[in-house]
Amino acid sequence: MTATETTARVIGTSVKRKEDASLLRGRGTFVDNLTLPGTVYMVVVRSPYPRARINGVNLDAARAAKGVIAAFSGVDLADEWVGGMPCAWPVTEDIKMPPHYPLASAEARYQGDGVAVVVAESRALAKDAAELVEVDYEPLPSIGDISKALADGAPLVHEDLGTNECYVWKLESSDDVQAAIDAADVVVTRRYVQPRLIPNAIEPRGVLAQAGPAGEVTLWTATQVPHILRFTMPLVLGIPESKVRVIAPDVGGGFGSKLDVYAEEYLAVALAKRLGRPVKWTEERAENFVATIHGRDTVHELTFAAMKDGKITAVKSEALCAMGAYLQLVTPGIPLLGAWIYSGPYEIPNYSVTFTGVFTHTTPTDAYRGAGRPEATYVLERTMDALASELGIDPVELRRKNFVREFPHTMASGLTIDSGDYHASLDRLLEMLDLDGIRAEQAARRASGEAKQIGVGFSTYNEMCGLAPSRILGAIRYAVGGWDAATIRFQPLGSVQAVVGTSPHGQGHATTFAQVVADRFGVGVDDVEVLHGDTAVSQQGMDTYGSRSLTVGGIALFHATEKVIAKARQIVAHQLEVSAEDLEFENGTFSVKGSPDRTMTIQAAAFAAHSAHNLPDGMEPGLEATAVFDPPNFSWPAGAHAAVVEVDTETGDTRLLRYVAVDDVGNPVNPQIIDGQVHGGVTQGIAAALFEEGAYDEEGNLLTTTMATYLVPSAAELPSFETDRTETTADNPLGVKGVGETGTIAAAPAVINAVVDALSHLGVTDLPLPATPERVWTAIEEVRS
Ligand code: MCN
């Protein structure tokens, strides 16, 4: 056997990330590192206007420029598309789904809408030539603000639809929600604007497409969804899936923005076919600001009805949700991902949620880390504090009073949470926090009247992830399934390949999935190679998003190990001449019950399976199994977070002093990777609270077009996070819940609650997002004047 010695349990240990050996040395293989012989470079010419009629595109000068191979307008390429780019989530029967092609031909509908492409021998030559493309634009009235886009006379994004309303979607527990609100002692209604966020993965998007002589196509792309992209190829380009291979090599982050199928992917394939040369496109950072989807952009009105003792009796949410100018892959469904958790970790019997999808002349929105759940949690947790203040109850006690206590728990929204212990997370948080000490210091600073005041804010949350049961997805009109697949293949000499259908882009699957397999087989983590992100290698899969990889893909992997162990058991029983039932399997070794010295390792069984000299009659050689898992429920992580801030009341400058997070993600597979996920997620939530805003003017001109105006925080702006976990076992064989989005979902309300708490003695009750120094200062001045 070449495999290393059998190990003790590795699930639950912080095995170092296998990925980092190459990534940290700069030896990753990202799309832009790949060049095929004869590669040519594509540049997309984009509309500088939010809305403009395209009266003509003159490509003569570009075509004549040095090194240019071809240049095309939207009209030139119109025949390439057998259909528009797909939106997979028509959330209602009467949803309006405007056609969306890789290049606009007649009208540009947002700044960044592609109108032409230039292909040249180098990227620099293509960029130079793109500047020579003359587009005869006729600017038209446009609208960038969702709260004004539904008004009579507002400029229409798609005139033939006659409205900017994309859909109205409702979820109600009963007809009695209004009656419960009417019967309440206290009703609190608050309005919240959650601005756009612009995902900024370290690696921008990139594509390299190669078309072969027999119609086969290979596409290397920085995507989260190679499998989904492959099965859209027949729809947009008429290329059968069997002719398409999609490879997502190393992918440098996505945060949901690469859970999409993009114009440049179809353009690169179409041009590779036309030109007979590999076509490469690499997004520039400035392009990323307009050409990759945005997140959030909602206006909520949230109502809590409660009794005097603090018991909440109803929640009602009405929200406008920006779609942007077109529907991308899952744009309309993003609000729905939060639709079931507007009661959060609380037991609230009456429930009503309404979303209105709105078109504006802006970059399309779609999934951004948390997708729908940060929006829901923000309005819920902010209103929780507003209600606490209205009732004169401590915000922590109000949360406790309303926590769900027994599991499984079916929420008024209709879904069932399998497990949790919300008190345990909050208790642990309070142990770590020293709330009394913080309150004492707050009182002292208030008494002294000094400029720098402190505040503490809480966010107790739960979330719905692990997308998800295919039947439920079908019932809410999501076009594809929520299952995932894994194949495990023992090599003859005992190492293992685990082929998975998920497609990581920073989450460490090569490590954690190897841990799952190593643990089951009692082999070393380094004996397990996890293969992913190539549709030729991993034929089946539904990819990575919605914190689903471990709870769906990881469970498929678990079931595949069970099948492999079952076959190995038959082989060992045959070789040791005992019945399969008489074998025990522990730590990689089968032993005969009652005769502990009669043993055979699973690796020896693998060798026997491959040599095939002595297998049970009729058994196929080899030791390999595939499992496809469709979960019966979503995954329900939860937790309690707190932020402590210091606000300079003279300048509005806000410093985060501490951030404490206690999460329940079920059984941990790799605690260090979980911590990393929480750190990254929390950072993105803090960014939404204090720094990042994709701002448009009323016409849809993007005002934050670079990192100088769109402030992505760095480590320098953040404290060291304090994290811990509580564990309740999820209802799946590994007992695991998702973790990839928890921090982003929890953090923004904790931070804003803390800033408001710091200023509450002055009379500040709310702050716009993000709470920049100017906005904090203005809020203070408003209450002082
Ligand atoms: N894990 C674990 N034990 C648990 C739960 C998870 O060890 N109880 C591990 C998993 O095995 C996996 C990682 O934590 O290695 C994240 O697992 P999971 O919650 O299943 O999430 P996914 O792998 O499906 O990742 C998706 C999620 C999402 S939706 C976004 S957005 C996101 C995120 O992950 N984008 C990321 N984390 C990111 N991290 C990086 N570096 N870059 C991104 O773009």
PDB file of C-alpha atoms in Angstrom, residues 47-55 106-111 136-144 153-159 360-361 697-701:
ATOM      1  CA  SER A  47     -22.727  52.126 -23.120  1.00  0.00           C
ATOM      2  CA  PRO A  48     -21.680  55.190 -21.108  1.00  0.00           C
ATOM      3  CA  TYR A  49     -25.369  56.156 -20.847  1.00  0.00           C
ATOM      4  CA  PRO A  50     -27.972  54.635 -18.542  1.00  0.00           C
ATOM      5  CA  ARG A  51     -30.326  54.683 -21.495  1.00  0.00           C
ATOM      6  CA  ALA A  52     -29.725  55.448 -25.147  1.00  0.00           C
ATOM      7  CA  ARG A  53     -31.151  54.498 -28.510  1.00  0.00           C
ATOM      8  CA  ILE A  54     -28.449  52.962 -30.678  1.00  0.00           C
ATOM      9  CA  ASN A  55     -28.884  54.619 -34.062  1.00  0.00           C
ATOM     10  CA  ALA A 106     -31.450  48.835 -30.530  1.00  0.00           C
ATOM     11  CA  GLU A 107     -31.277  50.351 -27.057  1.00  0.00           C
ATOM     12  CA  ALA A 108     -28.716  50.369 -24.250  1.00  0.00           C
ATOM     13  CA  ARG A 109     -30.447  50.075 -20.880  1.00  0.00           C
ATOM     14  CA  TYR A 110     -27.719  50.642 -18.302  1.00  0.00           C
ATOM     15  CA  GLN A 111     -24.248  52.065 -18.047  1.00  0.00           C
ATOM     16  CA  ASP A 136     -24.378  56.817 -32.546  1.00  0.00           C
ATOM     17  CA  TYR A 137     -26.157  57.015 -29.193  1.00  0.00           C
ATOM     18  CA  GLU A 138     -29.316  59.021 -28.655  1.00  0.00           C
ATOM     19  CA  PRO A 139     -29.618  59.481 -24.884  1.00  0.00           C
ATOM     20  CA  LEU A 140     -33.148  58.946 -23.567  1.00  0.00           C
ATOM     21  CA  PRO A 141     -34.808  59.727 -20.229  1.00  0.00           C
ATOM     22  CA  SER A 142     -33.885  57.136 -17.621  1.00  0.00           C
ATOM     23  CA  ILE A 143     -34.533  56.159 -14.020  1.00  0.00           C
ATOM     24  CA  GLY A 144     -32.108  54.884 -11.395  1.00  0.00           C
ATOM     25  CA  GLY A 153     -44.697  58.884 -16.173  1.00  0.00           C
ATOM     26  CA  ALA A 154     -41.417  57.374 -14.961  1.00  0.00           C
ATOM     27  CA  PRO A 155     -39.131  56.465 -17.880  1.00  0.00           C
ATOM     28  CA  LEU A 156     -39.673  52.817 -18.763  1.00  0.00           C
ATOM     29  CA  VAL A 157     -36.790  50.365 -18.931  1.00  0.00           C
ATOM     30  CA  HIS A 158     -38.687  48.118 -21.357  1.00  0.00           C
ATOM     31  CA  GLU A 159     -41.290  50.249 -23.079  1.00  0.00           C
ATOM     32  CA  THR A 360     -34.432  50.535 -13.308  1.00  0.00           C
ATOM     33  CA  HIS A 361     -31.760  51.680 -15.779  1.00  0.00           C
ATOM     34  CA  ASP A 697     -28.064  59.260  -9.352  1.00  0.00           C
ATOM     35  CA  GLU A 698     -31.767  59.486 -10.209  1.00  0.00           C
ATOM     36  CA  GLU A 699     -31.082  58.859 -13.890  1.00  0.00           C
ATOM     37  CA  GLY A 700     -29.031  55.734 -13.299  1.00  0.00           C
ATOM     38  CA  ASN A 701     -25.500  57.148 -13.621  1.00  0.00           C
TER      39      ASN A 701
END
